mmCIF file of C-alpha atoms in Angstrom:
data_model
loop_
_atom_site.group_PDB
_atom_site.id
_atom_site.type_symbol
_atom_site.label_atom_id
_atom_site.label_comp_id
_atom_site.label_asym_id
_atom_site.label_seq_id
_atom_site.Cartn_x
_atom_site.Cartn_y
_atom_site.Cartn_z
ATOM 1 C CA MET A 1 5.044 1.858 25.706
ATOM 2 C CA ALA A 2 8.112 2.591 23.498
ATOM 3 C CA THR A 3 10.229 5.511 23.757
ATOM 4 C CA SER A 4 12.585 7.198 21.271
ATOM 5 C CA ALA A 5 15.377 5.599 22.880
ATOM 6 C CA THR A 6 14.204 2.210 22.612
ATOM 7 C CA PHE A 7 11.869 2.651 19.281
ATOM 8 C CA PHE A 8 14.418 1.666 16.818
ATOM 9 C CA THR A 9 14.687 -1.987 17.714
ATOM 10 C CA PHE A 10 12.375 -4.381 16.081
ATOM 11 C CA SER A 11 11.242 -8.057 16.584
ATOM 12 C CA ASN A 12 8.355 -10.298 15.277
ATOM 13 C CA THR A 13 5.212 -10.672 17.447
ATOM 14 C CA ILE A 14 4.133 -14.631 18.113
ATOM 15 C CA ASN A 15 1.325 -15.340 20.715
ATOM 16 C CA GLY A 16 1.860 -11.751 22.368
ATOM 17 C CA GLU A 17 5.491 -12.027 22.689
ATOM 18 C CA ALA A 18 8.182 -10.038 20.813
ATOM 19 C CA ARG A 19 10.502 -12.775 19.125
ATOM 20 C CA THR A 20 13.621 -12.529 17.478
ATOM 21 C CA GLY A 21 15.696 -15.507 15.814
ATOM 22 C CA PRO A 22 19.236 -16.703 14.554
ATOM 23 C CA ARG A 23 18.538 -14.951 10.993
ATOM 24 C CA LEU A 24 18.578 -11.271 10.750
ATOM 25 C CA THR A 25 18.254 -9.153 7.718
ATOM 26 C CA GLN A 26 18.026 -5.391 7.024
ATOM 27 C CA ALA A 27 15.895 -3.379 4.897
ATOM 28 C CA VAL A 28 17.589 -0.398 3.145
ATOM 29 C CA ASN A 29 16.591 3.286 3.087
ATOM 30 C CA PRO A 30 16.100 4.138 -0.751
ATOM 31 C CA SER A 31 17.047 7.984 0.076
ATOM 32 C CA ASN A 32 20.809 6.840 0.788
ATOM 33 C CA LYS A 33 21.080 3.007 0.005
ATOM 34 C CA GLN A 34 22.443 2.682 3.669
ATOM 35 C CA PRO A 35 21.080 -0.657 5.278
ATOM 36 C CA LEU A 36 18.373 0.226 8.089
ATOM 37 C CA TRP A 37 17.847 -1.527 11.464
ATOM 38 C CA ASP A 38 18.331 -5.275 12.132
ATOM 39 C CA VAL A 39 14.973 -7.282 11.665
ATOM 40 C CA PRO A 40 14.361 -11.029 12.026
ATOM 41 C CA VAL A 41 13.485 -13.149 9.276
ATOM 42 C CA ALA A 42 10.712 -15.584 10.485
ATOM 43 C CA SER A 43 11.333 -19.450 10.068
ATOM 44 C CA GLU A 44 8.873 -22.165 9.145
ATOM 45 C CA ALA A 45 8.518 -23.148 12.815
ATOM 46 C CA ASP A 46 7.681 -19.218 13.309
ATOM 47 C CA VAL A 47 5.065 -19.568 10.839
ATOM 48 C CA ASP A 48 3.430 -22.644 12.443
ATOM 49 C CA GLU A 49 3.613 -21.455 15.687
ATOM 50 C CA ALA A 50 1.819 -18.245 15.131
ATOM 51 C CA VAL A 51 -0.892 -19.940 12.873
ATOM 52 C CA ALA A 52 -1.614 -22.265 15.848
ATOM 53 C CA ALA A 53 -1.675 -19.463 18.178
ATOM 54 C CA ALA A 54 -4.035 -17.511 16.130
ATOM 55 C CA LYS A 55 -6.384 -20.907 15.738
ATOM 56 C CA GLN A 56 -5.936 -21.439 19.334
ATOM 57 C CA ALA A 57 -6.941 -17.729 19.911
ATOM 58 C CA PHE A 58 -10.225 -17.450 17.527
ATOM 59 C CA PRO A 59 -13.012 -19.177 19.129
ATOM 60 C CA SER A 60 -12.752 -16.841 21.969
ATOM 61 C CA TRP A 61 -12.100 -13.737 20.350
ATOM 62 C CA SER A 62 -14.907 -14.640 17.744
ATOM 63 C CA ARG A 63 -17.386 -14.558 20.591
ATOM 64 C CA THR A 64 -16.128 -11.373 22.046
ATOM 65 C CA PRO A 65 -19.113 -8.489 21.878
ATOM 66 C CA TRP A 66 -18.558 -6.246 18.835
ATOM 67 C CA SER A 67 -18.587 -3.563 21.284
ATOM 68 C CA GLU A 68 -15.405 -4.839 23.178
ATOM 69 C CA ARG A 69 -13.514 -5.519 19.961
ATOM 70 C CA ALA A 70 -14.534 -1.861 18.749
ATOM 71 C CA ARG A 71 -13.214 -0.555 22.327
ATOM 72 C CA LEU A 72 -9.937 -2.253 21.755
ATOM 73 C CA LEU A 73 -9.343 -1.234 18.524
ATOM 74 C CA ALA A 74 -9.863 2.539 19.599
ATOM 75 C CA GLN A 75 -7.616 1.833 22.277
ATOM 76 C CA ALA A 76 -4.916 0.554 19.594
ATOM 77 C CA ARG A 77 -5.605 3.878 17.860
ATOM 78 C CA GLU A 78 -4.609 5.973 20.808
ATOM 79 C CA ALA A 79 -1.415 4.046 21.229
ATOM 80 C CA LEU A 80 -0.505 4.668 17.832
ATOM 81 C CA LEU A 81 -1.128 8.303 18.045
ATOM 82 C CA ALA A 82 1.132 8.222 21.160
ATOM 83 C CA ILE A 83 4.225 7.138 18.910
ATOM 84 C CA LYS A 84 3.158 9.191 15.877
ATOM 85 C CA ASP A 85 6.535 11.256 15.499
ATOM 86 C CA ASP A 86 9.056 8.185 15.914
ATOM 87 C CA MET A 87 6.604 6.275 13.343
ATOM 88 C CA ALA A 88 6.982 9.033 10.903
ATOM 89 C CA SER A 89 10.460 8.703 10.986
ATOM 90 C CA VAL A 90 10.473 5.076 10.604
ATOM 91 C CA ILE A 91 8.401 5.570 7.387
ATOM 92 C CA MET A 92 10.282 8.280 6.065
ATOM 93 C CA GLN A 93 13.179 5.905 6.241
ATOM 94 C CA GLU A 94 11.994 2.513 5.184
ATOM 95 C CA ASN A 95 9.650 3.827 2.309
ATOM 96 C CA GLY A 96 11.051 7.097 1.166
ATOM 97 C CA LYS A 97 8.251 9.098 1.889
ATOM 98 C CA PRO A 98 8.965 12.742 2.513
ATOM 99 C CA VAL A 99 8.369 13.825 5.831
ATOM 100 C CA GLY A 100 5.256 15.773 5.289
ATOM 101 C CA ARG A 101 3.582 12.790 3.606
ATOM 102 C CA SER A 102 4.990 10.589 6.268
ATOM 103 C CA LYS A 103 3.446 12.759 8.936
ATOM 104 C CA LEU A 104 -0.090 12.281 7.294
ATOM 105 C CA CYS A 105 0.596 8.853 7.034
ATOM 106 C CA LYS A 106 1.632 8.360 10.164
ATOM 107 C CA ARG A 107 -1.698 9.206 11.846
ATOM 108 C CA SER A 108 -2.794 5.978 10.967
ATOM 109 C CA ILE A 109 -5.627 7.324 12.482
ATOM 110 C CA ILE A 110 -5.663 6.475 8.696
ATOM 111 C CA LEU A 111 -7.649 3.445 8.072
ATOM 112 C CA ARG A 112 -9.957 2.473 5.132
ATOM 113 C CA ARG A 113 -13.541 1.245 6.089
ATOM 114 C CA ASN A 114 -13.332 -1.637 4.265
ATOM 115 C CA ALA A 115 -10.090 -3.916 3.561
ATOM 116 C CA ASP A 116 -11.003 -4.499 0.047
ATOM 117 C CA THR A 117 -11.272 -0.701 -1.010
ATOM 118 C CA VAL A 118 -8.183 1.301 -1.860
ATOM 119 C CA CYS A 119 -6.843 4.095 0.163
ATOM 120 C CA ALA A 120 -3.565 5.628 0.509
ATOM 121 C CA ASP A 121 -1.622 7.061 3.342
ATOM 122 C CA GLY A 122 0.117 9.967 1.609
ATOM 123 C CA GLY A 123 -2.153 13.113 0.503
ATOM 124 C CA GLY A 124 -1.678 16.902 0.838
ATOM 125 C CA PRO A 125 -3.422 19.711 -0.137
ATOM 126 C CA PHE A 126 -4.410 18.642 -3.554
ATOM 127 C CA ALA A 127 -5.455 15.012 -3.417
ATOM 128 C CA ARG A 128 -7.577 13.361 -0.505
ATOM 129 C CA VAL A 129 -8.430 9.705 -0.298
ATOM 130 C CA SER A 130 -11.157 8.267 1.472
ATOM 131 C CA VAL A 131 -9.458 6.926 4.470
ATOM 132 C CA PHE A 132 -11.022 6.071 7.978
ATOM 133 C CA SER A 133 -9.432 5.844 11.536
ATOM 134 C CA PHE A 134 -9.515 2.951 14.218
ATOM 135 C CA ARG A 135 -11.958 5.364 15.547
ATOM 136 C CA GLY A 136 -13.999 5.254 12.506
ATOM 137 C CA ILE A 137 -13.921 1.634 12.050
ATOM 138 C CA ALA A 138 -14.470 0.986 15.452
ATOM 139 C CA SER A 139 -17.595 3.044 14.945
ATOM 140 C CA HIS A 140 -19.207 0.773 12.491
ATOM 141 C CA PRO A 141 -22.353 -0.347 13.139
ATOM 142 C CA GLU A 142 -22.491 -4.246 14.235
ATOM 143 C CA LEU A 143 -23.061 -6.319 10.853
ATOM 144 C CA GLN A 144 -26.894 -7.552 11.264
ATOM 145 C CA PRO A 145 -28.521 -10.529 9.193
ATOM 146 C CA ARG A 146 -29.754 -9.376 5.779
ATOM 147 C CA VAL A 147 -33.153 -10.705 4.756
ATOM 148 C CA VAL A 148 -33.003 -11.848 1.014
ATOM 149 C CA GLN A 149 -36.347 -13.067 0.984
ATOM 150 C CA ASP A 150 -39.464 -13.525 3.188
ATOM 151 C CA ASP A 151 -42.654 -14.780 1.794
ATOM 152 C CA ALA A 152 -45.074 -17.845 2.058
ATOM 153 C CA ASP A 153 -42.573 -20.036 0.036
ATOM 154 C CA LEU A 154 -39.306 -19.041 1.657
ATOM 155 C CA ARG A 155 -37.371 -17.177 4.428
ATOM 156 C CA LEU A 156 -33.902 -16.498 3.124
ATOM 157 C CA SER A 157 -31.367 -14.548 5.297
ATOM 158 C CA VAL A 158 -27.570 -13.949 5.073
ATOM 159 C CA ARG A 159 -25.728 -13.709 8.233
ATOM 160 C CA TYR A 160 -21.929 -12.335 8.841
ATOM 161 C CA VAL A 161 -19.814 -14.665 10.984
ATOM 162 C CA PRO A 162 -16.047 -14.511 11.431
ATOM 163 C CA MET A 163 -14.138 -16.535 9.229
ATOM 164 C CA GLY A 164 -11.095 -17.848 11.567
ATOM 165 C CA VAL A 165 -7.144 -16.962 10.920
ATOM 166 C CA VAL A 166 -6.704 -14.135 8.358
ATOM 167 C CA ALA A 167 -3.326 -13.709 6.742
ATOM 168 C CA ALA A 168 -2.170 -10.276 5.552
ATOM 169 C CA ILE A 169 0.300 -9.898 3.262
ATOM 170 C CA CYS A 170 1.132 -6.097 2.580
ATOM 171 C CA PRO A 171 3.041 -4.296 0.121
ATOM 172 C CA PHE A 172 5.866 -1.550 0.067
ATOM 173 C CA ASN A 173 4.585 1.320 -1.337
ATOM 174 C CA TYR A 174 2.013 2.396 1.647
ATOM 175 C CA PRO A 175 3.263 -0.214 4.266
ATOM 176 C CA LEU A 176 1.509 0.900 7.580
ATOM 177 C CA VAL A 177 -1.778 2.232 6.021
ATOM 178 C CA LEU A 178 -2.581 -0.563 3.983
ATOM 179 C CA ALA A 179 -1.774 -3.036 6.995
ATOM 180 C CA MET A 180 -3.992 -0.997 8.828
ATOM 181 C CA GLY A 181 -7.007 -1.622 6.383
ATOM 182 C CA LYS A 182 -6.354 -5.411 6.539
ATOM 183 C CA ILE A 183 -5.997 -5.490 10.570
ATOM 184 C CA GLY A 184 -8.784 -3.203 11.312
ATOM 185 C CA ALA A 185 -11.344 -5.229 9.269
ATOM 186 C CA ALA A 186 -10.251 -8.600 10.294
ATOM 187 C CA LEU A 187 -10.409 -7.769 14.245
ATOM 188 C CA LEU A 188 -13.416 -6.010 14.398
ATOM 189 C CA THR A 189 -15.278 -8.647 12.481
ATOM 190 C CA GLY A 190 -13.923 -11.363 14.970
ATOM 191 C CA ASN A 191 -10.933 -12.826 13.108
ATOM 192 C CA THR A 192 -7.624 -13.199 14.316
ATOM 193 C CA VAL A 193 -4.976 -12.013 12.119
ATOM 194 C CA ILE A 194 -1.414 -12.739 11.049
ATOM 195 C CA VAL A 195 0.428 -9.685 9.126
ATOM 196 C CA LYS A 196 3.145 -10.017 6.951
ATOM 197 C CA PRO A 197 4.701 -7.066 5.742
ATOM 198 C CA SER A 198 7.149 -6.312 2.760
ATOM 199 C CA PRO A 199 10.495 -7.390 3.207
ATOM 200 C CA TYR A 200 11.362 -3.850 1.803
ATOM 201 C CA THR A 201 9.337 -2.035 4.384
ATOM 202 C CA PRO A 202 9.000 -4.321 7.587
ATOM 203 C CA TYR A 203 9.464 -1.695 10.198
ATOM 204 C CA SER A 204 6.498 0.385 10.763
ATOM 205 C CA VAL A 205 4.149 -2.973 10.553
ATOM 206 C CA LEU A 206 6.156 -4.742 13.017
ATOM 207 C CA LYS A 207 6.488 -1.812 15.491
ATOM 208 C CA PHE A 208 2.847 -1.222 15.429
ATOM 209 C CA VAL A 209 1.880 -4.973 16.427
ATOM 210 C CA GLU A 210 4.629 -4.618 18.942
ATOM 211 C CA VAL A 211 2.910 -1.603 20.586
ATOM 212 C CA VAL A 212 -0.547 -2.931 20.382
ATOM 213 C CA LYS A 213 -0.116 -6.552 21.255
ATOM 214 C CA SER A 214 -0.570 -6.402 25.108
ATOM 215 C CA ILE A 215 -4.138 -4.472 24.196
ATOM 216 C CA PHE A 216 -5.594 -7.627 22.593
ATOM 217 C CA PRO A 217 -5.485 -11.202 23.804
ATOM 218 C CA PRO A 218 -2.260 -13.391 22.879
ATOM 219 C CA GLY A 219 -2.579 -14.724 19.274
ATOM 220 C CA VAL A 220 -5.202 -12.220 17.977
ATOM 221 C CA ILE A 221 -2.837 -9.973 16.458
ATOM 222 C CA GLN A 222 0.807 -11.296 15.172
ATOM 223 C CA ALA A 223 3.207 -10.176 12.746
ATOM 224 C CA LEU A 224 6.116 -12.049 10.915
ATOM 225 C CA ASN A 225 8.827 -10.275 8.750
ATOM 226 C CA GLY A 226 10.057 -13.237 6.213
ATOM 227 C CA ASP A 227 11.386 -13.700 3.162
ATOM 228 C CA GLU A 228 10.152 -15.141 -0.258
ATOM 229 C CA LYS A 229 9.147 -18.521 1.508
ATOM 230 C CA THR A 230 6.901 -16.952 4.113
ATOM 231 C CA GLY A 231 4.440 -15.686 2.079
ATOM 232 C CA PRO A 232 3.594 -19.081 0.399
ATOM 233 C CA LEU A 233 4.044 -21.001 4.004
ATOM 234 C CA LEU A 234 1.086 -18.942 4.906
ATOM 235 C CA VAL A 235 -1.125 -19.269 1.921
ATOM 236 C CA GLU A 236 -0.594 -22.885 1.868
ATOM 237 C CA HIS A 237 -1.499 -23.425 5.500
ATOM 238 C CA PRO A 238 -4.349 -25.235 5.994
ATOM 239 C CA ASP A 239 -5.195 -23.550 9.266
ATOM 240 C CA VAL A 240 -5.349 -19.874 7.361
ATOM 241 C CA GLN A 241 -9.107 -19.482 6.179
ATOM 242 C CA LYS A 242 -8.581 -16.091 4.694
ATOM 243 C CA ILE A 243 -5.852 -14.286 2.590
ATOM 244 C CA SER A 244 -5.858 -10.479 2.011
ATOM 245 C CA PHE A 245 -3.269 -9.438 -0.404
ATOM 246 C CA THR A 246 -2.031 -6.124 -1.811
ATOM 247 C CA GLY A 247 0.963 -6.293 -4.463
ATOM 248 C CA SER A 248 1.699 -7.338 -8.322
ATOM 249 C CA ILE A 249 -0.630 -9.260 -10.492
ATOM 250 C CA ALA A 250 2.038 -12.027 -10.911
ATOM 251 C CA THR A 251 2.022 -12.621 -7.272
ATOM 252 C CA GLY A 252 -1.681 -12.406 -6.987
ATOM 253 C CA LYS A 253 -1.992 -15.103 -9.773
ATOM 254 C CA ASN A 254 0.327 -17.305 -7.612
ATOM 255 C CA ILE A 255 -1.774 -16.638 -4.553
ATOM 256 C CA MET A 256 -4.914 -17.438 -6.051
ATOM 257 C CA ALA A 257 -3.594 -20.559 -7.505
ATOM 258 C CA THR A 258 -2.047 -21.784 -4.310
ATOM 259 C CA ALA A 259 -5.004 -20.982 -2.457
ATOM 260 C CA SER A 260 -7.413 -23.096 -4.656
ATOM 261 C CA ARG A 261 -5.944 -26.232 -3.319
ATOM 262 C CA THR A 262 -7.263 -25.567 0.131
ATOM 263 C CA LEU A 263 -10.302 -23.379 -1.105
ATOM 264 C CA LYS A 264 -9.170 -20.474 1.000
ATOM 265 C CA SER A 265 -11.296 -17.015 0.773
ATOM 266 C CA ILE A 266 -8.811 -14.472 -1.106
ATOM 267 C CA THR A 267 -9.178 -10.821 -1.304
ATOM 268 C CA LEU A 268 -6.584 -9.628 -4.047
ATOM 269 C CA GLU A 269 -5.878 -5.762 -4.543
ATOM 270 C CA LEU A 270 -3.449 -5.673 -7.504
ATOM 271 C CA GLY A 271 -1.958 -3.035 -9.907
ATOM 272 C CA GLY A 272 -3.171 -1.838 -13.253
ATOM 273 C CA ASN A 273 -2.444 0.198 -16.250
ATOM 274 C CA ASP A 274 -4.717 3.054 -15.211
ATOM 275 C CA ALA A 275 -5.995 5.408 -17.769
ATOM 276 C CA CYS A 276 -7.117 9.050 -17.180
ATOM 277 C CA ILE A 277 -9.496 10.661 -19.639
ATOM 278 C CA VAL A 278 -9.457 14.385 -20.114
ATOM 279 C CA CYS A 279 -12.330 16.191 -21.984
ATOM 280 C CA PRO A 280 -12.215 19.306 -23.910
ATOM 281 C CA ASP A 281 -14.522 21.231 -21.487
ATOM 282 C CA VAL A 282 -12.259 21.021 -18.169
ATOM 283 C CA ASP A 283 -10.872 24.125 -16.427
ATOM 284 C CA ILE A 284 -6.915 23.312 -17.207
ATOM 285 C CA SER A 285 -6.044 25.394 -14.362
ATOM 286 C CA VAL A 286 -8.322 23.062 -11.892
ATOM 287 C CA VAL A 287 -7.722 19.708 -13.596
ATOM 288 C CA ALA A 288 -4.092 20.035 -14.526
ATOM 289 C CA PRO A 289 -2.822 19.781 -10.803
ATOM 290 C CA GLN A 290 -5.065 17.212 -9.920
ATOM 291 C CA VAL A 291 -3.942 15.113 -12.966
ATOM 292 C CA ALA A 292 -0.562 15.700 -11.779
ATOM 293 C CA ILE A 293 -1.044 14.322 -8.407
ATOM 294 C CA GLY A 294 -2.819 11.527 -9.807
ATOM 295 C CA ALA A 295 0.182 10.609 -11.910
ATOM 296 C CA PHE A 296 3.092 11.172 -9.600
ATOM 297 C CA LEU A 297 1.677 10.875 -6.114
ATOM 298 C CA ASN A 298 4.112 8.747 -3.811
ATOM 299 C CA SER A 299 6.376 8.856 -6.930
ATOM 300 C CA GLY A 300 3.803 7.089 -8.936
ATOM 301 C CA GLN A 301 4.169 3.814 -6.603
ATOM 302 C CA PHE A 302 0.171 3.298 -5.966
ATOM 303 C CA CYS A 303 -2.159 1.219 -7.919
ATOM 304 C CA LEU A 304 -4.414 4.285 -8.722
ATOM 305 C CA ALA A 305 -1.824 6.177 -10.267
ATOM 306 C CA SER A 306 -2.648 7.402 -13.890
ATOM 307 C CA LYS A 307 -0.113 5.812 -15.925
ATOM 308 C CA ARG A 308 -1.739 6.926 -19.401
ATOM 309 C CA VAL A 309 -3.485 10.476 -19.608
ATOM 310 C CA TYR A 310 -5.373 10.829 -22.645
ATOM 311 C CA VAL A 311 -6.197 14.482 -23.360
ATOM 312 C CA HIS A 312 -8.611 15.698 -26.349
ATOM 313 C CA GLU A 313 -6.623 17.269 -29.328
ATOM 314 C CA ASP A 314 -8.604 20.704 -28.750
ATOM 315 C CA ILE A 315 -6.446 21.052 -25.337
ATOM 316 C CA TYR A 316 -3.526 18.681 -25.766
ATOM 317 C CA GLN A 317 -0.747 21.350 -26.069
ATOM 318 C CA PRO A 318 -2.175 23.817 -23.422
ATOM 319 C CA PHE A 319 -3.102 21.142 -20.880
ATOM 320 C CA LEU A 320 0.210 19.353 -21.457
ATOM 321 C CA GLN A 321 2.424 22.493 -21.080
ATOM 322 C CA ARG A 322 0.619 23.471 -17.655
ATOM 323 C CA LEU A 323 0.864 20.040 -16.373
ATOM 324 C CA THR A 324 4.431 20.129 -17.241
ATOM 325 C CA GLU A 325 5.015 23.732 -15.459
ATOM 326 C CA ILE A 326 3.231 22.248 -12.243
ATOM 327 C CA VAL A 327 5.467 18.975 -12.006
ATOM 328 C CA LYS A 328 8.483 20.985 -12.798
ATOM 329 C CA GLN A 329 8.003 23.268 -9.475
ATOM 330 C CA TRP A 330 8.186 20.280 -7.264
ATOM 331 C CA LYS A 331 11.478 19.435 -5.750
ATOM 332 C CA THR A 332 12.319 15.778 -6.093
ATOM 333 C CA GLY A 333 15.094 14.114 -3.825
ATOM 334 C CA PRO A 334 15.905 11.908 -1.260
ATOM 335 C CA SER A 335 13.721 11.951 1.778
ATOM 336 C CA THR A 336 15.131 13.654 4.957
ATOM 337 C CA PRO A 337 13.649 15.583 8.076
ATOM 338 C CA ASP A 338 14.515 19.161 6.425
ATOM 339 C CA ALA A 339 14.569 18.162 2.545
ATOM 340 C CA GLY A 340 11.364 19.794 1.757
ATOM 341 C CA ASN A 341 10.728 17.619 -1.439
ATOM 342 C CA MET A 342 7.421 16.849 -2.993
ATOM 343 C CA LEU A 343 8.687 13.463 -4.238
ATOM 344 C CA GLY A 344 10.993 10.957 -2.890
ATOM 345 C CA PRO A 345 12.851 8.058 -4.155
ATOM 346 C CA ILE A 346 11.771 4.770 -5.882
ATOM 347 C CA GLN A 347 11.452 2.444 -2.811
ATOM 348 C CA ASN A 348 13.785 -0.247 -3.584
ATOM 349 C CA GLU A 349 16.407 -1.201 -6.106
ATOM 350 C CA MET A 350 14.636 -3.791 -7.818
ATOM 351 C CA GLN A 351 11.709 -1.259 -8.726
ATOM 352 C CA TYR A 352 14.228 1.274 -9.631
ATOM 353 C CA ASN A 353 15.683 -0.765 -12.375
ATOM 354 C CA PHE A 354 12.654 -1.684 -13.381
ATOM 355 C CA VAL A 355 11.295 2.145 -13.629
ATOM 356 C CA LYS A 356 14.409 3.095 -15.597
ATOM 357 C CA ARG A 357 14.113 0.467 -18.403
ATOM 358 C CA PHE A 358 11.001 2.548 -19.219
ATOM 359 C CA TYR A 359 12.734 5.766 -19.416
ATOM 360 C CA GLU A 360 15.610 3.789 -21.551
ATOM 361 C CA ASP A 361 13.115 2.001 -24.027
ATOM 362 C CA ALA A 362 11.387 5.532 -24.486
ATOM 363 C CA GLN A 363 14.905 7.001 -25.344
ATOM 364 C CA ARG A 364 15.567 3.736 -27.729
ATOM 365 C CA ASN A 365 12.657 4.430 -29.746
ATOM 366 C CA GLY A 366 12.939 8.073 -30.145
ATOM 367 C CA TYR A 367 9.892 9.032 -28.145
ATOM 368 C CA LYS A 368 9.482 12.647 -27.127
ATOM 369 C CA PHE A 369 10.239 13.590 -23.657
ATOM 370 C CA ALA A 370 7.865 16.697 -22.692
ATOM 371 C CA LEU A 371 9.466 16.362 -19.128
ATOM 372 C CA GLY A 372 12.887 14.898 -18.215
ATOM 373 C CA SER A 373 14.942 12.578 -19.910
ATOM 374 C CA ALA A 374 16.481 9.004 -19.988
ATOM 375 C CA GLU A 375 19.799 10.301 -18.335
ATOM 376 C CA ILE A 376 19.201 9.069 -14.586
ATOM 377 C CA SER A 377 22.548 9.504 -12.684
ATOM 378 C CA ASP A 378 23.472 7.019 -9.544
ATOM 379 C CA GLU A 379 23.851 9.593 -6.622
ATOM 380 C CA GLY A 380 23.918 7.205 -3.974
ATOM 381 C CA ASN A 381 19.945 6.731 -3.647
ATOM 382 C CA PHE A 382 17.044 5.489 -6.027
ATOM 383 C CA VAL A 383 15.748 8.746 -7.026
ATOM 384 C CA ILE A 384 14.431 9.097 -10.392
ATOM 385 C CA GLN A 385 13.287 12.465 -11.746
ATOM 386 C CA PRO A 386 9.568 12.576 -13.172
ATOM 387 C CA ALA A 387 9.385 12.246 -16.766
ATOM 388 C CA ILE A 388 6.315 12.655 -19.368
ATOM 389 C CA ILE A 389 6.345 10.771 -22.408
ATOM 390 C CA ASP A 390 4.737 13.005 -25.285
ATOM 391 C CA ASN A 391 2.062 11.160 -27.106
ATOM 392 C CA PRO A 392 4.204 7.702 -27.727
ATOM 393 C CA PRO A 393 2.562 5.069 -30.263
ATOM 394 C CA ASP A 394 -0.280 2.690 -28.444
ATOM 395 C CA GLU A 395 2.166 -0.517 -28.740
ATOM 396 C CA SER A 396 4.772 1.321 -26.791
ATOM 397 C CA ARG A 397 5.984 -0.366 -23.734
ATOM 398 C CA VAL A 398 5.069 3.107 -21.544
ATOM 399 C CA VAL A 399 1.436 2.542 -22.705
ATOM 400 C CA ARG A 400 0.943 -0.913 -22.575
ATOM 401 C CA GLU A 401 2.749 -1.675 -19.081
ATOM 402 C CA GLU A 402 2.556 -0.501 -15.820
ATOM 403 C CA ALA A 403 5.643 0.973 -14.638
ATOM 404 C CA PHE A 404 4.723 1.560 -10.671
ATOM 405 C CA GLY A 405 6.857 4.522 -11.155
ATOM 406 C CA ARG A 406 6.724 7.979 -12.508
ATOM 407 C CA THR A 407 6.632 7.829 -16.273
ATOM 408 C CA PRO A 408 2.910 8.618 -17.299
ATOM 409 C CA ALA A 409 2.458 8.364 -21.204
ATOM 410 C CA PHE A 410 0.553 11.632 -22.148
ATOM 411 C CA LEU A 411 -1.455 10.696 -25.413
ATOM 412 C CA CYS A 412 -3.800 12.559 -27.589
ATOM 413 C CA PHE A 413 -7.604 11.682 -28.451
ATOM 414 C CA PHE A 414 -10.297 12.978 -30.563
ATOM 415 C CA PHE A 415 -14.037 12.031 -30.472
ATOM 416 C CA LEU A 416 -15.371 9.860 -33.302
ATOM 417 C CA LYS A 417 -18.071 11.066 -35.069
#
């Protein structure tokens, strides 16, 4: 088992072995813009070798009894719990999560029951998302045949069988927990899995697979950090049967188009311009904190964040005032062990600049800032203070597009009679 002295070295995992390579890169800590640890970049040969190992491991793993696969998942959970403090530190540094939220995530004991549903590895006293541990997913009953029709004419049933090699392509906003959902669902149902973390946040996923690789047969679980070529290589590979992707709509469209050429099964968990509707009969003191969390959790970097908040005209001003008061109380800043911040930085420079353009667009068009301003100072990090845009027009950019950052539009509505 890794110790704190050796924990912060990272490698890919191929066929049960730690693997480095001639090309190294570093992700950046968004709290100080400093490079983090060296991490290898997988080559095309690495991808081919990993897929071949997964394909070879699949027949035996798919025949392994459900109960045995569940037992190994529970063992992997215990291995993760043993490194929870170091893993929390990794998540804080690679992702920018405030340390309190990283310690909630670190339990990645947190895991979704189904990789196609949405969860988050943050939380806190105001918001919980339905999440499940390896223990929870390991206790899921074995999938049994389902009878669709049984009469004098026909008996028709559906049987659930392993698919083969699964490529799990993961995002930067919840790097470990969203990988856990894909890994757990794939392994429990008898598939082998190759995990590709985001190049912005590769460390927690690579370390998890490194720690648990000895629990599973070689080739059953592998991890590849890569570049812009690695994802397409996995999607195009003829021996990969399933793609599970979490990320942007644009990339999801590319994956769907590419996967169609080999008729791969795909699961796409993408972004969206989510709306929250607040009716006039709510208790503002109860609902305003909930809406604040729903809009700003993880600095607005999650697919379920409320980007547009529609509040009925009868309570619009008092609701806006209360929500603004709540968010003003939150400390926003770089994430360090003793920072005590509620909101951390935007995760990477590309996303930071993208979010800044929403602020600049709002100022250029004369929209009212109920909270914050378009003045964003560069202080050696990717921190942007939260903003609320007060009742911008429907055609405005902040209403029509997803920022994936902390710029919700607060809009007034009334009931049509």
